[in-house]
Amino acid sequence: MSERLILGIESSCDETGLALVALPQTGAPRLLSHALHSQIDMHQAYGGVVPELASRDHIRRVVPLARQVLSESGKTMADVDVVAYTRGPGLAGALLVGAGVACALGAALGKPLLGVHHLEGHLLSPFLSADPPEFPFVALLVSGGHTQLMRVDGVGRYELLGETVDDAAGEAFDKSAKLMGLPYPGGPHLSRLAVSGNPEAFDLPRPMLHSGNLDFSFAGLKTAVRTHLVRLSLLDHADKLADPANLPVLADLAASTQAAIVEVLVKKSLSALKSTGLKRVVVAGGVGANKLLREQLDRSCARRGIRVHYPELHLCTDNGAMIALAAAMRLQAGQATLSSEPTFDVKPRWDLSAI
Ligand code: KG4
Ligand code: ZN
């Protein structure tokens, strides 16, 4: 077998992602094709992800997307050697769709399955970029549900250095944005609004900045945003929030919120680099798409001779490519537990450092 073909299926939240990765006998895995359907438009009407709707939509999308990635790379289902799927963490029903389809394909094709940790997918996604990292490195994982700093010594060698004790950074973006009347998911909307605002206009807390450890806390920030909106008589007033006359003050609040989140993320990452003595940091997860975070981290790290690696921008948020890649890297490292049993064993809660 000259190279193995891995089909990756991501369905942990509100994106259905499929991808094909080729794993040569020597050298790096290559992304052949990937396809994504985002459910953002569907959930926007509810201001957040509705789990039942997410599962039903994954069911509709997963097979057509699988056909699309196969036809785009000139392959057929019979060419697939391993079916990889997101086993957790995530929404139980949504995960079961991907796991169910993977099990069915594996059984029909007589091919093994590989359950992948969603955060490991994010963490390894920069290996698909034009500037891939080398081990070891510090990883800042900033997604909608997780904010963690990890020490990564190799595939499967992850040590948790610190994490959020309450809301994730993505949640802080999303919840603050929702209070400001912005659509779901709030992160990109809030950062767009922040462009015209003054980041020093509002004095917002930098939670746990001086806690002496590498943990985070973002719940207080959202409360502070709420308090400012109450003072401005804007909270829960959809008409006033949409009034162009209030745009400048909302832009100031958005810029101040973003500045607070980014400052904490950057300073804690620098502390993690200092305490581990490592000279490389990888940023992964949806919040890694944030422009200010990238600018500030790049600037601070450049001054200290530290290299920063990101996934390609379109692979920052959830996708199937990172799942197929993580499976390929595990296979290559001899660390994959392949299964030929069609077990529906998803793990909605699952610690990365426990794998
Ligand atoms: O990794 P991801 O796609 O999904 C999870 O695994 O959670 O991350 C989604 C999160 C959301 O909270 C979203 O608002 C945030 O990433 N996000 C951003 C940006 N793009 C996505 N936050 C700030 N700035 C952005 N440009
Ligand atoms: Zn994610």
Tab-separated table of C-alpha atoms and ligand atoms in Angstrom:
chain	number	residue	atom	x	y	z
A	1	MET	CA	0.000	0.000	0.000
A	2	SER	CA	1.758	3.181	-1.131
A	3	GLU	CA	-0.450	5.564	0.782
A	4	ARG	CA	-3.530	5.283	2.946
A	5	LEU	CA	-6.674	7.325	2.421
A	6	ILE	CA	-8.501	8.700	5.461
A	7	LEU	CA	-12.035	10.022	5.400
A	8	GLY	CA	-12.669	12.504	8.229
A	9	ILE	CA	-16.127	13.355	9.586
A	10	GLU	CA	-16.741	16.280	11.954
A	11	SER	CA	-20.199	16.787	13.471
A	12	SER	CA	-19.608	17.853	17.082
A	13	CYS	CA	-21.511	21.136	16.985
A	14	ASP	CA	-22.972	23.295	14.225
A	15	GLU	CA	-20.698	22.479	11.295
A	16	THR	CA	-20.774	19.323	9.199
A	17	GLY	CA	-17.263	18.821	7.841
A	18	LEU	CA	-15.952	16.056	5.589
A	19	ALA	CA	-12.421	15.641	4.267
A	20	LEU	CA	-10.035	13.244	2.606
A	21	VAL	CA	-6.405	13.108	3.710
A	22	ALA	CA	-3.728	10.982	2.061
A	23	LEU	CA	-1.120	9.454	4.364
A	24	PRO	CA	2.064	8.508	2.466
A	25	GLN	CA	4.439	5.890	3.881
A	26	THR	CA	6.955	8.645	4.522
A	27	GLY	CA	6.401	12.384	4.696
A	28	ALA	CA	3.556	14.561	5.832
A	29	PRO	CA	-0.157	13.831	5.364
A	30	ARG	CA	-1.770	15.773	2.490
A	31	LEU	CA	-5.252	17.265	2.399
A	32	LEU	CA	-6.895	16.123	-0.845
A	33	SER	CA	-10.288	17.766	-0.437
A	34	HIS	CA	-12.641	19.050	2.203
A	35	ALA	CA	-16.226	20.287	2.300
A	36	LEU	CA	-18.192	22.068	4.954
A	37	HIS	CA	-21.758	22.989	5.681
A	38	SER	CA	-22.228	25.605	8.394
A	39	GLN	CA	-25.560	25.678	10.229
A	40	ILE	CA	-25.025	29.231	11.442
A	41	ASP	CA	-27.933	30.646	9.406
A	42	MET	CA	-30.285	28.021	10.814
A	43	HIS	CA	-29.350	28.634	14.472
A	44	GLN	CA	-29.175	32.427	14.148
A	45	ALA	CA	-32.939	32.768	14.585
A	46	TYR	CA	-32.585	31.216	18.071
A	47	GLY	CA	-29.502	33.193	19.166
A	48	GLY	CA	-27.471	29.997	19.684
A	49	VAL	CA	-27.121	26.336	18.728
A	50	VAL	CA	-30.296	24.236	19.110
A	51	PRO	CA	-28.884	20.703	19.622
A	52	GLU	CA	-31.850	18.800	18.147
A	53	LEU	CA	-31.841	20.935	14.985
A	54	ALA	CA	-28.076	20.514	14.722
A	55	SER	CA	-28.351	16.689	14.754
A	56	ARG	CA	-31.112	16.646	12.154
A	57	ASP	CA	-29.179	18.922	9.840
A	58	HIS	CA	-25.994	16.824	10.178
A	59	ILE	CA	-28.058	13.812	9.035
A	60	ARG	CA	-29.134	15.700	5.910
A	61	ARG	CA	-25.655	16.947	5.020
A	62	VAL	CA	-23.152	14.256	5.845
A	63	VAL	CA	-23.642	11.851	2.921
A	64	PRO	CA	-23.810	14.535	0.158
A	65	LEU	CA	-20.659	16.148	1.614
A	66	ALA	CA	-18.898	12.757	1.665
A	67	ARG	CA	-19.796	12.281	-2.022
A	68	GLN	CA	-18.500	15.792	-2.743
A	69	VAL	CA	-15.048	15.244	-1.201
A	70	LEU	CA	-14.697	11.898	-2.995
A	71	SER	CA	-15.654	13.274	-6.396
A	72	GLU	CA	-13.443	16.377	-5.956
A	73	SER	CA	-10.412	14.188	-5.374
A	74	GLY	CA	-11.309	11.589	-8.004
A	75	LYS	CA	-11.717	8.823	-5.395
A	76	THR	CA	-14.475	6.379	-4.564
A	77	MET	CA	-15.749	5.085	-1.252
A	78	ALA	CA	-13.904	1.802	-1.916
A	79	ASP	CA	-10.571	3.718	-1.923
A	80	VAL	CA	-11.038	4.807	1.713
A	81	ASP	CA	-8.759	2.894	4.115
A	82	VAL	CA	-9.794	4.407	7.467
A	83	VAL	CA	-12.949	6.235	8.505
A	84	ALA	CA	-12.175	8.860	11.171
A	85	TYR	CA	-14.876	10.730	13.062
A	86	THR	CA	-15.115	13.167	15.955
A	87	ARG	CA	-15.802	11.046	19.014
A	88	GLY	CA	-16.051	14.014	21.401
A	89	PRO	CA	-16.295	16.402	23.097
A	90	GLY	CA	-19.426	18.066	21.766
A	91	LEU	CA	-23.206	17.750	21.561
A	92	ALA	CA	-24.164	14.105	22.144
A	93	GLY	CA	-26.793	13.905	19.398
A	94	ALA	CA	-24.622	15.711	16.877
A	95	LEU	CA	-21.639	13.467	17.649
A	96	LEU	CA	-23.841	10.386	17.239
A	97	VAL	CA	-24.658	11.374	13.655
A	98	GLY	CA	-20.984	11.407	12.640
A	99	ALA	CA	-20.241	8.269	14.661
A	100	GLY	CA	-23.269	6.489	13.204
A	101	VAL	CA	-22.335	7.306	9.622
A	102	ALA	CA	-18.702	6.330	10.281
A	103	CYS	CA	-19.792	2.993	11.788
A	104	ALA	CA	-22.107	2.288	8.854
A	105	LEU	CA	-19.397	3.108	6.304
A	106	GLY	CA	-16.802	1.087	8.174
A	107	ALA	CA	-19.117	-1.941	8.345
A	108	ALA	CA	-20.161	-1.645	4.687
A	109	LEU	CA	-16.599	-1.183	3.414
A	110	GLY	CA	-14.948	-3.559	5.868
A	111	LYS	CA	-12.625	-0.729	6.912
A	112	PRO	CA	-11.519	0.261	10.432
A	113	LEU	CA	-12.753	3.296	12.370
A	114	LEU	CA	-10.814	5.851	14.329
A	115	GLY	CA	-12.536	8.091	16.892
A	116	VAL	CA	-10.770	11.459	17.135
A	117	HIS	CA	-10.736	14.029	19.946
A	118	HIS	CA	-12.145	17.286	18.538
A	119	LEU	CA	-9.573	19.441	20.347
A	120	GLU	CA	-6.714	17.277	19.111
A	121	GLY	CA	-8.024	18.089	15.632
A	122	HIS	CA	-7.848	21.830	16.379
A	123	LEU	CA	-4.457	21.461	18.017
A	124	LEU	CA	-2.872	19.669	15.053
A	125	SER	CA	-4.641	21.734	12.357
A	126	PRO	CA	-1.632	24.088	11.854
A	127	PHE	CA	0.226	21.062	10.428
A	128	LEU	CA	-1.878	21.589	7.281
A	129	SER	CA	-0.640	25.169	6.910
A	130	ALA	CA	2.142	26.436	4.677
A	131	ASP	CA	4.231	27.035	7.825
A	132	PRO	CA	3.753	23.902	9.969
A	133	PRO	CA	5.148	23.855	13.517
A	134	GLU	CA	7.657	21.434	15.009
A	135	PHE	CA	7.258	19.708	18.373
A	136	PRO	CA	7.471	20.701	21.195
A	137	PHE	CA	5.242	23.754	21.483
A	138	VAL	CA	2.747	25.548	23.692
A	139	ALA	CA	-0.801	25.394	22.317
A	140	LEU	CA	-3.442	28.009	23.003
A	141	LEU	CA	-6.756	26.289	22.292
A	142	VAL	CA	-9.508	28.848	22.026
A	143	SER	CA	-12.805	27.510	20.747
A	144	GLY	CA	-16.452	28.173	21.546
A	145	GLY	CA	-16.429	25.748	24.463
A	146	HIS	CA	-12.779	25.513	25.525
A	147	THR	CA	-9.930	27.793	26.543
A	148	GLN	CA	-6.812	25.836	27.396
A	149	LEU	CA	-3.054	26.168	27.397
A	150	MET	CA	-1.278	22.897	26.707
A	151	ARG	CA	2.295	21.734	26.480
A	152	VAL	CA	2.557	19.547	23.378
A	153	ASP	CA	5.610	17.287	23.098
A	154	GLY	CA	4.350	15.147	20.228
A	155	VAL	CA	1.247	13.453	18.864
A	156	GLY	CA	-0.757	12.256	21.879
A	157	ARG	CA	1.625	13.894	24.365
A	158	TYR	CA	-0.494	16.705	25.761
A	159	GLU	CA	-0.060	18.249	29.193
A	160	LEU	CA	-2.697	20.678	30.430
A	161	LEU	CA	-1.050	23.847	31.761
A	162	GLY	CA	-4.167	25.881	32.466
A	163	GLU	CA	-7.785	26.301	31.427
A	164	THR	CA	-10.845	28.404	32.013
A	165	VAL	CA	-12.621	27.960	35.303
A	166	ASP	CA	-15.932	29.170	33.818
A	167	ASP	CA	-16.736	30.621	30.361
A	168	ALA	CA	-14.466	29.987	27.386
A	169	ALA	CA	-13.021	32.950	25.450
A	170	GLY	CA	-15.360	32.134	22.546
A	171	GLU	CA	-18.299	32.144	24.944
A	172	ALA	CA	-17.179	35.539	26.306
A	173	PHE	CA	-17.201	36.880	22.741
A	174	ASP	CA	-20.556	35.239	21.949
A	175	LYS	CA	-22.357	36.193	25.182
A	176	SER	CA	-21.084	39.806	25.146
A	177	ALA	CA	-22.058	40.096	21.475
A	178	LYS	CA	-25.552	38.773	22.214
A	179	LEU	CA	-25.999	41.388	24.973
A	180	MET	CA	-25.026	44.027	22.382
A	181	GLY	CA	-27.726	42.760	20.015
A	182	LEU	CA	-25.316	41.110	17.565
A	183	PRO	CA	-26.181	37.872	15.742
A	184	TYR	CA	-24.873	34.416	16.635
A	185	PRO	CA	-22.008	33.472	16.631
A	186	GLY	CA	-20.971	36.780	18.131
A	187	GLY	CA	-17.164	36.537	17.906
A	188	PRO	CA	-16.710	37.596	14.280
A	189	HIS	CA	-19.555	40.166	14.509
A	190	LEU	CA	-18.150	41.717	17.681
A	191	SER	CA	-14.662	41.953	16.202
A	192	ARG	CA	-16.036	43.623	13.055
A	193	LEU	CA	-17.933	46.167	15.167
A	194	ALA	CA	-14.797	46.741	17.266
A	195	VAL	CA	-12.847	48.034	14.249
A	196	SER	CA	-14.425	51.508	14.554
A	197	GLY	CA	-14.383	51.566	18.370
A	198	ASN	CA	-11.965	52.806	21.023
A	199	PRO	CA	-10.567	49.872	23.028
A	200	GLU	CA	-9.906	52.166	26.012
A	201	ALA	CA	-13.388	53.695	26.162
A	202	PHE	CA	-14.647	51.250	28.794
A	203	ASP	CA	-12.705	49.977	31.769
A	204	LEU	CA	-13.333	46.229	31.696
A	205	PRO	CA	-11.771	43.615	33.995
A	206	ARG	CA	-8.862	41.411	32.886
A	207	PRO	CA	-9.993	38.327	34.792
A	208	MET	CA	-7.276	36.268	36.546
A	209	LEU	CA	-4.530	38.183	34.770
A	210	HIS	CA	-2.459	38.159	37.948
A	211	SER	CA	-3.694	34.860	39.366
A	212	GLY	CA	-0.179	33.447	39.352
A	213	ASN	CA	-1.289	30.387	37.391
A	214	LEU	CA	-2.286	29.699	33.781
A	215	ASP	CA	-6.034	29.456	34.360
A	216	PHE	CA	-8.595	31.814	32.852
A	217	SER	CA	-11.992	33.174	33.890
A	218	PHE	CA	-14.248	35.101	31.528
A	219	ALA	CA	-17.665	35.028	33.229
A	220	GLY	CA	-17.006	38.328	35.051
A	221	LEU	CA	-16.252	40.086	31.789
A	222	LYS	CA	-19.677	39.301	30.383
A	223	THR	CA	-21.242	40.585	33.639
A	224	ALA	CA	-19.241	43.824	33.332
A	225	VAL	CA	-20.458	44.268	29.740
A	226	ARG	CA	-24.018	43.759	30.978
A	227	THR	CA	-23.530	46.372	33.728
A	228	HIS	CA	-22.290	48.958	31.191
A	229	LEU	CA	-25.289	48.259	28.940
A	230	VAL	CA	-27.640	48.757	31.911
A	231	ARG	CA	-25.960	52.117	32.671
A	232	LEU	CA	-26.374	53.119	29.035
A	233	SER	CA	-30.069	52.054	29.175
A	234	LEU	CA	-29.399	49.709	26.253
A	235	LEU	CA	-29.785	46.270	27.844
A	236	ASP	CA	-32.664	44.263	26.357
A	237	HIS	CA	-33.727	47.217	24.170
A	238	ALA	CA	-33.505	45.706	20.687
A	239	ASP	CA	-34.723	48.952	19.089
A	240	LYS	CA	-32.061	51.081	20.805
A	241	LEU	CA	-29.319	48.514	20.117
A	242	ALA	CA	-30.220	48.669	16.415
A	243	ASP	CA	-30.391	52.489	16.353
A	244	PRO	CA	-27.459	53.859	14.254
A	245	ALA	CA	-27.125	56.692	16.786
A	246	ASN	CA	-25.891	54.121	19.330
A	247	LEU	CA	-23.414	52.508	16.971
A	248	PRO	CA	-20.370	54.520	18.178
A	249	VAL	CA	-20.880	53.626	21.856
A	250	LEU	CA	-21.503	49.966	20.992
A	251	ALA	CA	-18.367	49.942	18.842
A	252	ASP	CA	-16.430	51.328	21.839
A	253	LEU	CA	-17.867	48.618	24.091
A	254	ALA	CA	-17.078	45.919	21.504
A	255	ALA	CA	-13.505	47.193	21.108
A	256	SER	CA	-13.023	47.321	24.889
A	257	THR	CA	-14.397	43.773	25.294
A	258	GLN	CA	-12.195	42.396	22.564
A	259	ALA	CA	-9.152	44.182	23.999
A	260	ALA	CA	-9.786	42.655	27.447
A	261	ILE	CA	-10.166	39.094	26.106
A	262	VAL	CA	-7.154	39.390	23.817
A	263	GLU	CA	-4.903	40.909	26.494
A	264	VAL	CA	-5.607	38.010	28.864
A	265	LEU	CA	-5.069	35.395	26.139
A	266	VAL	CA	-1.784	36.969	25.010
A	267	LYS	CA	-0.348	37.527	28.508
A	268	LYS	CA	-1.247	34.023	29.704
A	269	SER	CA	0.276	32.524	26.549
A	270	LEU	CA	3.489	34.472	27.191
A	271	SER	CA	3.515	33.200	30.793
A	272	ALA	CA	3.088	29.623	29.539
A	273	LEU	CA	5.996	30.114	27.130
A	274	LYS	CA	8.125	31.546	29.919
A	275	SER	CA	7.338	28.793	32.421
A	276	THR	CA	7.939	25.976	29.917
A	277	GLY	CA	10.941	27.656	28.288
A	278	LEU	CA	9.490	26.746	24.870
A	279	LYS	CA	10.019	29.033	21.880
A	280	ARG	CA	7.010	28.047	19.803
A	281	VAL	CA	3.281	28.592	20.193
A	282	VAL	CA	0.372	27.237	18.195
A	283	VAL	CA	-3.007	28.963	18.271
A	284	ALA	CA	-6.025	26.866	17.345
A	285	GLY	CA	-9.815	26.959	17.552
A	286	GLY	CA	-12.381	29.460	16.297
A	287	VAL	CA	-11.130	32.447	18.335
A	288	GLY	CA	-7.744	31.917	16.654
A	289	ALA	CA	-9.329	33.624	13.631
A	290	ASN	CA	-9.467	36.880	15.614
A	291	LYS	CA	-7.334	39.519	13.911
A	292	LEU	CA	-6.418	41.481	17.042
A	293	LEU	CA	-5.337	38.289	18.833
A	294	ARG	CA	-3.091	37.406	15.892
A	295	GLU	CA	-1.599	40.909	15.684
A	296	GLN	CA	-0.878	41.210	19.401
A	297	LEU	CA	0.475	37.696	19.782
A	298	ASP	CA	2.661	38.078	16.691
A	299	ARG	CA	4.040	41.375	17.972
A	300	SER	CA	4.742	40.188	21.533
A	301	CYS	CA	6.284	36.921	20.352
A	302	ALA	CA	8.439	38.550	17.679
A	303	ARG	CA	10.031	40.701	20.403
A	304	ARG	CA	10.908	37.538	22.355
A	305	GLY	CA	12.136	35.441	19.432
A	306	ILE	CA	9.130	33.127	19.650
A	307	ARG	CA	7.511	31.566	16.559
A	308	VAL	CA	3.710	31.638	16.297
A	309	HIS	CA	1.830	29.136	14.128
A	310	TYR	CA	-1.810	29.258	13.077
A	311	PRO	CA	-4.024	27.016	11.008
A	312	GLU	CA	-5.045	28.445	7.636
A	313	LEU	CA	-7.824	30.955	8.387
A	314	HIS	CA	-10.556	28.751	6.866
A	315	LEU	CA	-9.428	25.824	9.056
A	316	CYS	CA	-9.588	27.776	12.361
A	317	THR	CA	-13.248	26.970	12.953
A	318	ASP	CA	-14.645	23.420	12.926
A	319	ASN	CA	-13.945	21.319	9.823
A	320	GLY	CA	-13.415	17.739	8.695
A	321	ALA	CA	-9.845	18.325	7.510
A	322	MET	CA	-8.500	18.607	11.067
A	323	ILE	CA	-10.231	15.337	12.033
A	324	ALA	CA	-8.793	13.418	9.063
A	325	LEU	CA	-5.379	15.006	9.731
A	326	ALA	CA	-5.380	14.109	13.453
A	327	ALA	CA	-6.258	10.526	12.496
A	328	ALA	CA	-3.432	10.469	9.930
A	329	MET	CA	-0.891	11.846	12.408
A	330	ARG	CA	-1.973	9.289	15.023
A	331	LEU	CA	-1.602	6.468	12.487
A	332	GLN	CA	1.801	7.776	11.474
A	333	ALA	CA	2.932	8.006	15.104
A	334	GLY	CA	1.728	4.449	15.754
A	335	GLN	CA	-0.722	5.837	18.301
A	336	ALA	CA	-4.035	5.024	16.697
A	337	THR	CA	-6.469	2.625	18.287
A	338	LEU	CA	-8.316	1.378	15.225
A	339	SER	CA	-11.611	-0.350	15.771
A	340	SER	CA	-13.518	-2.680	13.489
A	341	GLU	CA	-16.449	-2.871	15.904
A	342	PRO	CA	-19.332	-0.557	15.027
A	343	THR	CA	-19.535	0.936	18.540
A	344	PHE	CA	-21.480	4.140	19.017
A	345	ASP	CA	-19.232	5.269	21.838
A	346	VAL	CA	-19.214	9.053	21.581
A	347	LYS	CA	-17.793	11.087	24.450
A	348	PRO	CA	-19.662	14.400	24.840
A	349	ARG	CA	-17.275	15.233	27.729
A	350	TRP	CA	-13.683	14.203	27.217
A	351	ASP	CA	-10.412	15.685	28.548
A	352	LEU	CA	-7.696	16.073	25.940
A	353	SER	CA	-4.978	15.430	28.502
A	354	ALA	CA	-6.692	12.118	29.325
A	355	ILE	CA	-6.271	10.556	25.876
B	1	KG4	O1	-13.567	26.099	17.221
B	1	KG4	P1	-14.932	26.604	16.899
B	1	KG4	O2	-15.318	26.755	15.465
B	1	KG4	O3	-16.039	25.712	17.529
B	1	KG4	C1	-15.918	25.037	18.726
B	1	KG4	O4	-15.295	23.951	18.730
B	1	KG4	O5	-16.405	25.609	19.710
B	1	KG4	O6	-15.062	28.001	17.659
B	1	KG4	C2	-16.210	28.788	17.602
B	1	KG4	C3	-15.965	30.057	18.399
B	1	KG4	C4	-17.225	30.892	18.591
B	1	KG4	O7	-17.303	31.282	19.942
B	1	KG4	C5	-16.967	32.097	17.684
B	1	KG4	O8	-17.613	33.276	18.109
B	1	KG4	C6	-15.473	32.223	17.786
B	1	KG4	O9	-15.008	30.891	17.736
B	1	KG4	N1	-14.886	33.008	16.675
B	1	KG4	C7	-14.297	34.212	16.847
B	1	KG4	C8	-13.906	34.646	15.555
B	1	KG4	N2	-14.268	33.692	14.645
B	1	KG4	C9	-14.858	32.685	15.357
B	1	KG4	N3	-14.085	34.941	17.955
B	1	KG4	C10	-13.463	36.120	17.805
B	1	KG4	N4	-13.065	36.621	16.625
B	1	KG4	C11	-13.254	35.920	15.476
B	1	KG4	N5	-12.844	36.432	14.303
B	2	ZN	ZN	-14.075	23.312	17.530
